């Protein structure tokens, strides 16, 4: 089961801006450089996507070496992610939130953090989940359109990307 990228890889700038606005407007963080904080958040989101793609490739390589079928992909991917201490699936949001909070603690762009980790977690999680729901809708529509192809094959991956781009254009997400 080759899942699409868990994070909202399609709109990292929008997500970063929304998280920044939520935290600054809510008095959770103080900054004189909101644009730079948003860039920090965007960098964390893009790095998540990059590492998740690496994990996908490593899982595919392991499957190929083991002679496994694509039906075992999800299990192998979960193993690779766990070995790297990387959150995927249900753990993705928790992982990303912890990365963002850590980023705020070390960023020169965040002047002060007024809220505790739990309050930050709730606000960040809310924005991420909202955007992930949109991605899940896109994924479902794409999968419905290419259900005749064997998931996990190169053909399926190419067609998935092509149809996903079409669906995102149709929904004005690009």
CSV table of N, CA and C in Angstrom, one decimal:
chain,number,residue,atom,x,y,z
A,1,UNK,N,0.9,-1.2,0.0
A,1,UNK,CA,0.0,0.0,0.0
A,1,UNK,C,0.9,1.2,0.0
A,2,UNK,N,1.1,1.8,-1.1
A,2,UNK,CA,1.9,3.0,-1.2
A,2,UNK,C,1.0,4.2,-1.0
A,3,UNK,N,1.2,4.8,0.2
A,3,UNK,CA,0.3,5.9,0.6
A,3,UNK,C,0.9,7.2,0.1
A,4,UNK,N,0.1,8.2,-0.2
A,4,UNK,CA,0.6,9.5,-0.5
A,4,UNK,C,1.4,10.1,0.7
A,5,UNK,N,2.1,11.1,0.4
A,5,UNK,CA,2.8,11.8,1.5
A,5,UNK,C,1.8,12.2,2.6
A,6,UNK,N,2.1,11.9,3.8
A,6,UNK,CA,1.2,12.2,4.9
A,6,UNK,C,1.0,13.6,5.2
A,7,UNK,N,2.1,14.4,5.1
A,7,UNK,CA,1.9,15.8,5.3
A,7,UNK,C,1.3,16.5,4.1
A,8,UNK,N,0.9,17.6,4.4
A,8,UNK,CA,0.2,18.4,3.3
A,8,UNK,C,1.3,19.0,2.5
A,9,UNK,N,2.0,18.2,1.7
A,9,UNK,CA,3.1,18.6,0.9
A,9,UNK,C,2.7,19.5,-0.2
A,10,UNK,N,1.4,19.6,-0.5
A,10,UNK,CA,0.9,20.4,-1.6
A,10,UNK,C,0.9,21.9,-1.3
A,11,UNK,N,0.8,22.2,0.0
A,11,UNK,CA,0.7,23.6,0.3
A,11,UNK,C,1.5,24.0,1.6
A,12,UNK,N,2.8,23.7,1.6
A,12,UNK,CA,3.5,24.0,2.9
A,12,UNK,C,3.6,25.5,3.2
A,13,UNK,N,3.6,26.4,2.2
A,13,UNK,CA,3.6,27.8,2.5
A,13,UNK,C,2.3,28.3,3.2
A,14,UNK,N,1.2,27.8,2.7
A,14,UNK,CA,-0.1,28.1,3.2
A,14,UNK,C,-0.2,27.6,4.6
A,15,UNK,N,0.2,26.4,4.9
A,15,UNK,CA,0.1,25.8,6.2
A,15,UNK,C,1.0,26.6,7.2
A,16,UNK,N,2.2,26.9,6.7
A,16,UNK,CA,3.2,27.6,7.6
A,16,UNK,C,2.6,29.0,7.9
A,17,UNK,N,2.1,29.7,7.0
A,17,UNK,CA,1.5,31.0,7.3
A,17,UNK,C,0.3,30.9,8.2
A,18,UNK,N,-0.5,29.9,8.1
A,18,UNK,CA,-1.7,29.7,8.9
A,18,UNK,C,-1.2,29.3,10.4
A,19,UNK,N,-0.3,28.5,10.5
A,19,UNK,CA,0.2,28.1,11.8
A,19,UNK,C,0.8,29.4,12.5
A,20,UNK,N,1.6,30.1,11.7
A,20,UNK,CA,2.3,31.3,12.3
A,20,UNK,C,1.2,32.3,12.8
A,21,UNK,N,0.2,32.6,11.9
A,21,UNK,CA,-0.8,33.5,12.3
A,21,UNK,C,-1.6,33.0,13.5
A,22,UNK,N,-1.9,31.7,13.6
A,22,UNK,CA,-2.6,31.2,14.7
A,22,UNK,C,-1.8,31.4,16.0
A,23,UNK,N,-0.5,31.1,16.0
A,23,UNK,CA,0.3,31.2,17.2
A,23,UNK,C,0.6,32.7,17.6
A,24,UNK,N,0.8,33.5,16.6
A,24,UNK,CA,1.1,35.0,16.9
A,24,UNK,C,-0.1,35.7,17.3
A,25,UNK,N,-1.2,35.5,16.5
A,25,UNK,CA,-2.5,36.2,16.9
A,25,UNK,C,-3.0,35.7,18.2
A,26,UNK,N,-2.8,34.4,18.5
A,26,UNK,CA,-3.3,33.9,19.8
A,26,UNK,C,-2.4,34.2,21.0
A,27,UNK,N,-1.3,34.9,20.7
A,27,UNK,CA,-0.4,35.2,21.8
A,27,UNK,C,0.4,34.1,22.4
A,28,UNK,N,0.5,33.0,21.6
A,28,UNK,CA,1.3,31.9,22.0
A,28,UNK,C,2.8,32.1,21.8
A,29,UNK,N,3.2,32.8,20.7
A,29,UNK,CA,4.6,33.2,20.5
A,29,UNK,C,4.6,34.7,20.1
A,30,UNK,N,5.8,35.2,20.4
A,30,UNK,CA,6.0,36.6,20.0
A,30,UNK,C,7.2,36.6,19.0
A,31,UNK,N,7.0,37.4,17.9
A,31,UNK,CA,8.1,37.5,16.9
A,31,UNK,C,7.9,38.9,16.2
A,32,UNK,N,9.0,39.4,15.8
A,32,UNK,CA,9.0,40.6,15.0
A,32,UNK,C,9.2,40.2,13.5
A,33,UNK,N,9.3,38.9,13.3
A,33,UNK,CA,9.6,38.4,12.0
A,33,UNK,C,8.7,37.3,11.6
A,34,UNK,N,7.4,37.5,11.5
A,34,UNK,CA,6.4,36.5,11.2
A,34,UNK,C,6.8,35.7,9.9
A,35,UNK,N,7.2,36.5,8.9
A,35,UNK,CA,7.6,35.8,7.7
A,35,UNK,C,8.7,34.8,7.8
A,36,UNK,N,9.7,35.1,8.7
A,36,UNK,CA,10.8,34.2,8.9
A,36,UNK,C,10.3,33.0,9.7
A,37,UNK,N,9.4,33.2,10.7
A,37,UNK,CA,8.9,32.1,11.5
A,37,UNK,C,8.2,31.1,10.5
A,38,UNK,N,7.4,31.7,9.6
A,38,UNK,CA,6.6,30.9,8.6
A,38,UNK,C,7.6,30.1,7.8
A,39,UNK,N,8.7,30.7,7.4
A,39,UNK,CA,9.8,30.0,6.6
A,39,UNK,C,10.4,28.9,7.4
A,40,UNK,N,10.6,29.1,8.7
A,40,UNK,CA,11.1,28.0,9.6
A,40,UNK,C,10.1,26.8,9.6
A,41,UNK,N,8.8,27.1,9.7
A,41,UNK,CA,7.8,26.1,9.7
A,41,UNK,C,7.7,25.4,8.4
A,42,UNK,N,7.8,26.2,7.3
A,42,UNK,CA,7.8,25.6,6.0
A,42,UNK,C,9.0,24.6,5.8
A,43,UNK,N,10.1,25.0,6.3
A,43,UNK,CA,11.3,24.2,6.2
A,43,UNK,C,11.1,22.9,6.9
A,44,UNK,N,10.5,22.9,8.1
A,44,UNK,CA,10.2,21.7,8.8
A,44,UNK,C,9.3,20.8,8.0
A,45,UNK,N,8.2,21.4,7.4
A,45,UNK,CA,7.3,20.6,6.7
A,45,UNK,C,7.9,20.0,5.4
A,46,UNK,N,8.7,20.7,4.7
A,46,UNK,CA,9.4,20.2,3.5
A,46,UNK,C,10.4,19.1,3.9
A,47,UNK,N,11.1,19.3,5.0
A,47,UNK,CA,12.0,18.3,5.4
A,47,UNK,C,11.3,17.0,5.8
A,48,UNK,N,10.1,17.1,6.4
A,48,UNK,CA,9.3,15.9,6.7
A,48,UNK,C,9.0,15.2,5.4
A,49,UNK,N,8.5,15.9,4.4
A,49,UNK,CA,8.2,15.3,3.1
A,49,UNK,C,9.4,14.6,2.5
A,50,UNK,N,10.6,15.3,2.5
A,50,UNK,CA,11.8,14.7,2.0
A,50,UNK,C,12.2,13.4,2.6
A,51,UNK,N,12.1,13.4,4.0
A,51,UNK,CA,12.5,12.2,4.7
A,51,UNK,C,11.5,11.1,4.4
A,52,UNK,N,10.2,11.4,4.4
A,52,UNK,CA,9.2,10.4,4.1
A,52,UNK,C,9.4,9.8,2.8
A,53,UNK,N,9.8,10.6,1.8
A,53,UNK,CA,10.1,10.0,0.5
A,53,UNK,C,11.3,9.1,0.5
A,54,UNK,N,12.3,9.5,1.3
A,54,UNK,CA,13.4,8.6,1.4
A,54,UNK,C,13.0,7.3,2.1
A,55,UNK,N,12.2,7.3,3.0
A,55,UNK,CA,11.7,6.1,3.7
A,55,UNK,C,10.9,5.3,2.7
A,56,UNK,N,10.1,5.9,1.9
A,56,UNK,CA,9.3,5.1,0.9
A,56,UNK,C,10.3,4.4,0.0
A,57,UNK,N,11.3,5.1,-0.5
A,57,UNK,CA,12.3,4.5,-1.4
A,57,UNK,C,13.1,3.3,-0.7
A,58,UNK,N,13.5,3.5,0.5
A,58,UNK,CA,14.2,2.5,1.3
A,58,UNK,C,13.3,1.3,1.5
A,59,UNK,N,12.0,1.5,1.8
A,59,UNK,CA,11.0,0.4,1.9
A,59,UNK,C,10.9,-0.4,0.6
A,60,UNK,N,10.8,0.4,-0.5
A,60,UNK,CA,10.7,-0.3,-1.8
A,60,UNK,C,11.9,-1.1,-2.1
A,61,UNK,N,13.1,-0.6,-1.8
A,61,UNK,CA,14.4,-1.3,-2.0
A,61,UNK,C,14.4,-2.6,-1.1
A,62,UNK,N,14.0,-2.5,0.1
A,62,UNK,CA,14.0,-3.6,1.0
A,62,UNK,C,13.1,-4.7,0.5
A,63,UNK,N,11.9,-4.3,0.1
A,63,UNK,CA,10.9,-5.2,-0.5
A,63,UNK,C,11.5,-5.9,-1.7
A,64,UNK,N,12.1,-5.2,-2.6
A,64,UNK,CA,12.7,-5.8,-3.8
A,64,UNK,C,13.8,-6.8,-3.4
A,65,UNK,N,14.6,-6.5,-2.4
A,65,UNK,CA,15.7,-7.4,-2.0
A,65,UNK,C,15.1,-8.6,-1.4
A,66,UNK,N,14.0,-8.5,-0.6
A,66,UNK,CA,13.4,-9.6,0.0
A,66,UNK,C,12.5,-10.4,-0.9
A,67,UNK,N,12.3,-9.9,-2.1
A,67,UNK,CA,11.4,-10.6,-3.0
A,67,UNK,C,9.9,-10.5,-2.6
A,68,UNK,N,9.6,-9.5,-1.8
A,68,UNK,CA,8.3,-9.3,-1.3
A,68,UNK,C,7.4,-8.7,-2.3
A,69,UNK,N,6.1,-8.7,-2.0
A,69,UNK,CA,5.1,-8.1,-2.9
A,69,UNK,C,4.8,-6.7,-2.4
A,70,UNK,N,4.2,-5.9,-3.2
A,70,UNK,CA,3.8,-4.6,-2.8
A,70,UNK,C,2.8,-4.6,-1.6
A,71,UNK,N,2.1,-5.7,-1.4
A,71,UNK,CA,1.1,-5.7,-0.3
A,71,UNK,C,1.8,-5.6,1.0
A,72,UNK,N,3.1,-5.9,1.1
A,72,UNK,CA,3.9,-5.8,2.3
A,72,UNK,C,4.5,-4.4,2.5
A,73,UNK,N,4.3,-3.5,1.6
A,73,UNK,CA,5.0,-2.2,1.6
A,73,UNK,C,4.7,-1.4,2.9
A,74,UNK,N,3.5,-1.4,3.3
A,74,UNK,CA,3.1,-0.6,4.5
A,74,UNK,C,3.9,-1.1,5.8
A,75,UNK,N,3.9,-2.4,5.9
A,75,UNK,CA,4.6,-3.0,7.0
A,75,UNK,C,6.1,-2.6,7.0
A,76,UNK,N,6.7,-2.8,5.8
A,76,UNK,CA,8.2,-2.5,5.7
A,76,UNK,C,8.4,-1.0,5.9
A,77,UNK,N,7.5,-0.1,5.4
A,77,UNK,CA,7.7,1.3,5.6
A,77,UNK,C,7.6,1.7,7.1
A,78,UNK,N,6.7,1.1,7.8
A,78,UNK,CA,6.5,1.3,9.2
A,78,UNK,C,7.8,0.9,9.9
A,79,UNK,N,8.4,-0.2,9.6
A,79,UNK,CA,9.6,-0.7,10.2
A,79,UNK,C,10.8,0.3,9.9
A,80,UNK,N,10.9,0.7,8.7
A,80,UNK,CA,12.0,1.7,8.4
A,80,UNK,C,11.8,3.0,9.1
A,81,UNK,N,10.6,3.5,9.2
A,81,UNK,CA,10.3,4.7,9.9
A,81,UNK,C,10.6,4.6,11.4
A,82,UNK,N,10.2,3.5,12.0
A,82,UNK,CA,10.4,3.2,13.4
A,82,UNK,C,11.9,3.2,13.7
A,83,UNK,N,12.7,2.5,12.8
A,83,UNK,CA,14.1,2.5,12.9
A,83,UNK,C,14.8,3.9,12.9
A,84,UNK,N,14.2,4.8,12.2
A,84,UNK,CA,14.7,6.1,12.1
A,84,UNK,C,14.1,7.1,13.1
A,85,UNK,N,13.2,6.6,13.9
A,85,UNK,CA,12.5,7.4,14.9
A,85,UNK,C,11.7,8.5,14.2
A,86,UNK,N,11.0,8.1,13.1
A,86,UNK,CA,10.3,9.0,12.3
A,86,UNK,C,8.8,8.7,12.3
A,87,UNK,N,7.9,9.6,12.5
A,87,UNK,CA,6.5,9.4,12.6
A,87,UNK,C,5.8,9.4,11.3
A,88,UNK,N,5.1,8.3,11.0
A,88,UNK,CA,4.2,8.2,9.8
A,88,UNK,C,2.8,7.8,10.2
A,89,UNK,N,1.9,7.9,9.2
A,89,UNK,CA,0.6,7.5,9.5
A,89,UNK,C,0.0,8.3,10.6
A,90,UNK,N,-0.6,7.6,11.6
A,90,UNK,CA,-1.2,8.2,12.8
A,90,UNK,C,-0.2,9.0,13.6
A,91,UNK,N,1.0,8.6,13.5
A,91,UNK,CA,2.1,9.3,14.3
A,91,UNK,C,2.6,10.6,13.6
A,92,UNK,N,2.2,10.8,12.4
A,92,UNK,CA,2.8,11.9,11.6
A,92,UNK,C,2.6,13.2,12.2
A,93,UNK,N,1.4,13.5,12.6
A,93,UNK,CA,1.0,14.8,13.2
A,93,UNK,C,1.8,15.1,14.5
A,94,UNK,N,1.8,14.1,15.3
A,94,UNK,CA,2.5,14.2,16.6
A,94,UNK,C,4.0,14.4,16.4
A,95,UNK,N,4.6,13.7,15.4
A,95,UNK,CA,6.0,13.9,15.1
A,95,UNK,C,6.3,15.3,14.5
A,96,UNK,N,5.4,15.8,13.6
A,96,UNK,CA,5.6,17.1,13.0
A,96,UNK,C,5.5,18.2,14.1
A,97,UNK,N,4.5,18.1,15.0
A,97,UNK,CA,4.2,19.1,16.0
A,97,UNK,C,5.5,19.1,16.9
A,98,UNK,N,6.0,18.0,17.3
A,98,UNK,CA,7.2,18.0,18.2
A,98,UNK,C,8.4,18.7,17.5
A,99,UNK,N,8.5,18.4,16.2
A,99,UNK,CA,9.6,19.0,15.4
A,99,UNK,C,9.4,20.6,15.3
A,100,UNK,N,8.2,21.0,15.2
A,100,UNK,CA,7.9,22.5,15.1
A,100,UNK,C,8.2,23.1,16.5
A,101,UNK,N,7.8,22.5,17.5
A,101,UNK,CA,8.0,23.1,18.9
A,101,UNK,C,9.5,23.2,19.1
A,102,UNK,N,10.2,22.1,18.8
A,102,UNK,CA,11.7,22.1,18.9
A,102,UNK,C,12.3,23.3,18.1
A,103,UNK,N,11.8,23.5,16.9
A,103,UNK,CA,12.2,24.5,16.0
A,103,UNK,C,12.0,25.9,16.6
A,104,UNK,N,10.9,26.1,17.2
A,104,UNK,CA,10.6,27.4,17.9
A,104,UNK,C,11.6,27.7,19.0
A,105,UNK,N,11.9,26.6,19.8
A,105,UNK,CA,12.8,26.8,20.9
A,105,UNK,C,14.2,27.2,20.5
A,106,UNK,N,14.6,26.8,19.3
A,106,UNK,CA,15.9,27.1,18.8
A,106,UNK,C,16.0,28.2,17.7
A,107,UNK,N,14.9,28.7,17.3
A,107,UNK,CA,14.8,29.7,16.2
A,107,UNK,C,15.2,31.1,16.8
A,108,UNK,N,16.0,31.8,16.0
A,108,UNK,CA,16.3,33.2,16.3
A,108,UNK,C,15.2,34.1,15.9
A,109,UNK,N,14.2,33.5,15.2
A,109,UNK,CA,13.1,34.3,14.7
A,109,UNK,C,11.9,34.4,15.7
A,110,UNK,N,11.9,33.5,16.7
A,110,UNK,CA,10.9,33.5,17.7
A,110,UNK,C,11.5,34.2,18.9
A,111,UNK,N,10.9,35.4,19.3
A,111,UNK,CA,11.4,36.2,20.4
A,111,UNK,C,11.1,35.6,21.7
A,112,UNK,N,9.8,35.1,21.8
A,112,UNK,CA,9.3,34.6,23.1
A,112,UNK,C,8.2,33.5,22.9
A,113,UNK,N,8.2,32.5,23.7
A,113,UNK,CA,7.1,31.5,23.7
A,113,UNK,C,6.4,31.7,25.0
A,114,UNK,N,5.1,32.0,24.9
A,114,UNK,CA,4.3,32.2,26.1
A,114,UNK,C,3.5,31.0,26.5
A,115,UNK,N,3.2,30.1,25.5
A,115,UNK,CA,2.3,29.0,25.8
A,115,UNK,C,3.1,27.7,26.1
A,116,UNK,N,2.5,26.8,26.8
A,116,UNK,CA,3.2,25.5,27.0
A,116,UNK,C,3.1,24.6,25.8
A,117,UNK,N,3.8,23.5,25.8
A,117,UNK,CA,3.9,22.6,24.7
A,117,UNK,C,2.5,22.1,24.3
A,118,UNK,N,1.6,21.9,25.3
A,118,UNK,CA,0.3,21.3,25.1
A,118,UNK,C,-0.6,22.3,24.3
A,119,UNK,N,-0.5,23.6,24.7
A,119,UNK,CA,-1.3,24.6,24.0
A,119,UNK,C,-0.8,24.8,22.6
A,120,UNK,N,0.5,24.8,22.4
A,120,UNK,CA,1.1,24.9,21.0
A,120,UNK,C,0.6,23.7,20.2
A,121,UNK,N,0.7,22.5,20.9
A,121,UNK,CA,0.3,21.3,20.2
A,121,UNK,C,-1.1,21.3,19.7
A,122,UNK,N,-2.0,21.8,20.5
A,122,UNK,CA,-3.4,21.9,20.1
A,122,UNK,C,-3.6,22.8,18.9
A,123,UNK,N,-3.0,23.9,18.9
A,123,UNK,CA,-3.2,24.9,17.8
A,123,UNK,C,-2.5,24.4,16.5
A,124,UNK,N,-1.3,23.9,16.6
A,124,UNK,CA,-0.6,23.4,15.4
A,124,UNK,C,-1.3,22.2,14.9
A,125,UNK,N,-1.7,21.2,15.7
A,125,UNK,CA,-2.4,20.0,15.3
A,125,UNK,C,-3.7,20.4,14.6
A,126,UNK,N,-4.4,21.3,15.1
A,126,UNK,CA,-5.7,21.8,14.4
A,126,UNK,C,-5.5,22.2,13.0
A,127,UNK,N,-4.4,23.0,12.7
A,127,UNK,CA,-4.1,23.5,11.4
A,127,UNK,C,-3.7,22.3,10.5
A,128,UNK,N,-2.8,21.5,11.0
A,128,UNK,CA,-2.3,20.3,10.2
A,128,UNK,C,-3.4,19.4,9.9
A,129,UNK,N,-4.3,19.0,10.8
A,129,UNK,CA,-5.4,18.1,10.6
A,129,UNK,C,-6.4,18.6,9.5
A,130,UNK,N,-6.6,19.9,9.6
A,130,UNK,CA,-7.5,20.6,8.6
A,130,UNK,C,-7.0,20.4,7.2
A,131,UNK,N,-5.7,20.6,7.0
A,131,UNK,CA,-5.1,20.5,5.7
A,131,UNK,C,-4.9,19.1,5.3
A,132,UNK,N,-4.7,18.2,6.2
A,132,UNK,CA,-4.5,16.8,5.9
A,132,UNK,C,-5.9,16.2,5.4
A,133,UNK,N,-7.0,16.7,6.0
A,133,UNK,CA,-8.3,16.2,5.5
A,133,UNK,C,-8.5,16.5,4.1
A,134,UNK,N,-8.0,17.7,3.6
A,134,UNK,CA,-8.1,18.1,2.2
A,134,UNK,C,-7.3,17.1,1.4
A,135,UNK,N,-6.1,16.8,1.8
A,135,UNK,CA,-5.2,15.9,1.1
A,135,UNK,C,-5.8,14.5,1.1
A,136,UNK,N,-6.5,14.1,2.1
A,136,UNK,CA,-7.1,12.7,2.1
A,136,UNK,C,-8.3,12.7,1.1
A,137,UNK,N,-9.0,13.8,1.0
A,137,UNK,CA,-10.1,13.8,0.0
A,137,UNK,C,-9.5,13.7,-1.4
A,138,UNK,N,-8.4,14.4,-1.7
A,138,UNK,CA,-7.7,14.4,-3.0
A,138,UNK,C,-7.2,12.9,-3.2
A,139,UNK,N,-6.6,12.3,-2.2
A,139,UNK,CA,-6.1,11.0,-2.4
A,139,UNK,C,-7.3,10.0,-2.7
A,140,UNK,N,-8.4,10.1,-2.0
A,140,UNK,CA,-9.5,9.2,-2.3
A,140,UNK,C,-10.0,9.4,-3.7
A,141,UNK,N,-10.1,10.6,-4.2
A,141,UNK,CA,-10.6,10.8,-5.5
A,141,UNK,C,-9.6,10.2,-6.5
A,142,UNK,N,-8.3,10.4,-6.3
A,142,UNK,CA,-7.3,9.9,-7.2
A,142,UNK,C,-7.4,8.4,-7.2
A,143,UNK,N,-7.4,7.8,-6.1
A,143,UNK,CA,-7.5,6.3,-6.0
A,143,UNK,C,-8.7,5.7,-6.7
A,144,UNK,N,-9.8,6.5,-6.6
A,144,UNK,CA,-11.1,6.0,-7.3
A,144,UNK,C,-10.9,6.0,-8.8
A,145,UNK,N,-10.1,7.0,-9.3
A,145,UNK,CA,-9.9,7.1,-10.7
A,145,UNK,C,-8.9,6.1,-11.3
A,146,UNK,N,-8.0,5.6,-10.4
A,146,UNK,CA,-7.0,4.7,-11.0
A,146,UNK,C,-7.1,3.3,-10.3
A,147,UNK,N,-8.3,3.0,-9.8
A,147,UNK,CA,-8.4,1.7,-9.1
A,147,UNK,C,-8.2,0.5,-10.0
A,148,UNK,N,-8.2,0.7,-11.3
A,148,UNK,CA,-7.9,-0.4,-12.2
A,148,UNK,C,-6.4,-0.8,-12.3
A,149,UNK,N,-5.5,0.0,-11.7
A,149,UNK,CA,-4.1,-0.3,-11.8
A,149,UNK,C,-3.7,-0.9,-10.5
A,150,UNK,N,-2.6,-1.7,-10.5
A,150,UNK,CA,-2.1,-2.4,-9.3
A,150,UNK,C,-1.3,-1.4,-8.5
A,151,UNK,N,-1.7,-1.1,-7.3
A,151,UNK,CA,-1.1,-0.2,-6.5
A,151,UNK,C,0.3,-0.6,-6.1
A,152,UNK,N,1.2,0.3,-6.1
A,152,UNK,CA,2.6,0.0,-5.7
A,152,UNK,C,3.5,-0.2,-7.0
A,153,UNK,N,2.9,-0.4,-8.1
A,153,UNK,CA,3.7,-0.6,-9.3
A,153,UNK,C,4.2,0.8,-9.8
A,154,UNK,N,5.2,0.8,-10.6
A,154,UNK,CA,5.7,2.1,-11.2
A,154,UNK,C,4.6,2.7,-12.0
A,155,UNK,N,3.8,2.0,-12.8
A,155,UNK,CA,2.7,2.5,-13.6
A,155,UNK,C,1.7,3.2,-12.6
A,156,UNK,N,1.4,2.6,-11.5
A,156,UNK,CA,0.4,3.2,-10.6
A,156,UNK,C,1.0,4.5,-10.0
A,157,UNK,N,2.3,4.5,-9.7
A,157,UNK,CA,2.9,5.7,-9.1
A,157,UNK,C,2.8,6.9,-10.1
A,158,UNK,N,3.2,6.6,-11.3
A,158,UNK,CA,3.2,7.6,-12.4
A,158,UNK,C,1.8,8.2,-12.6
A,159,UNK,N,0.8,7.2,-12.7
A,159,UNK,CA,-0.5,7.7,-12.9
A,159,UNK,C,-1.1,8.4,-11.7
A,160,UNK,N,-0.7,7.9,-10.5
A,160,UNK,CA,-1.2,8.6,-9.3
A,160,UNK,C,-0.8,10.1,-9.3
A,161,UNK,N,0.5,10.3,-9.6
A,161,UNK,CA,1.0,11.7,-9.6
A,161,UNK,C,0.3,12.5,-10.7
A,162,UNK,N,0.1,11.9,-11.8
A,162,UNK,CA,-0.6,12.7,-12.9
A,162,UNK,C,-2.0,13.0,-12.6
A,163,UNK,N,-2.8,12.0,-12.1
A,163,UNK,CA,-4.2,12.3,-11.7
A,163,UNK,C,-4.3,13.2,-10.5
A,164,UNK,N,-3.4,13.1,-9.6
A,164,UNK,CA,-3.4,13.9,-8.4
A,164,UNK,C,-3.2,15.4,-8.8
A,165,UNK,N,-2.3,15.6,-9.8
A,165,UNK,CA,-2.1,17.0,-10.3
A,165,UNK,C,-3.4,17.5,-10.9
A,166,UNK,N,-4.0,16.7,-11.7
A,166,UNK,CA,-5.3,17.1,-12.3
A,166,UNK,C,-6.4,17.4,-11.3
A,167,UNK,N,-6.5,16.6,-10.3
A,167,UNK,CA,-7.5,16.8,-9.3
A,167,UNK,C,-7.2,18.1,-8.5
A,168,UNK,N,-5.9,18.3,-8.2
A,168,UNK,CA,-5.6,19.5,-7.4
A,168,UNK,C,-5.9,20.8,-8.3
A,169,UNK,N,-5.6,20.7,-9.6
A,169,UNK,CA,-5.9,21.8,-10.5
A,169,UNK,C,-7.4,22.1,-10.5
A,170,UNK,N,-8.2,21.0,-10.6
A,170,UNK,CA,-9.7,21.1,-10.6
A,170,UNK,C,-10.2,21.7,-9.3
A,171,UNK,N,-9.6,21.4,-8.2
A,171,UNK,CA,-10.0,21.9,-6.9
A,171,UNK,C,-9.3,23.2,-6.6
A,172,UNK,N,-8.5,23.7,-7.5
A,172,UNK,CA,-7.7,25.0,-7.3
A,172,UNK,C,-6.8,24.9,-6.1
A,173,UNK,N,-6.1,23.8,-5.9
A,173,UNK,CA,-5.2,23.6,-4.8
A,173,UNK,C,-3.7,23.9,-5.3
A,174,UNK,N,-3.5,24.2,-6.5
A,174,UNK,CA,-2.1,24.4,-7.0
A,174,UNK,C,-1.9,25.9,-7.3
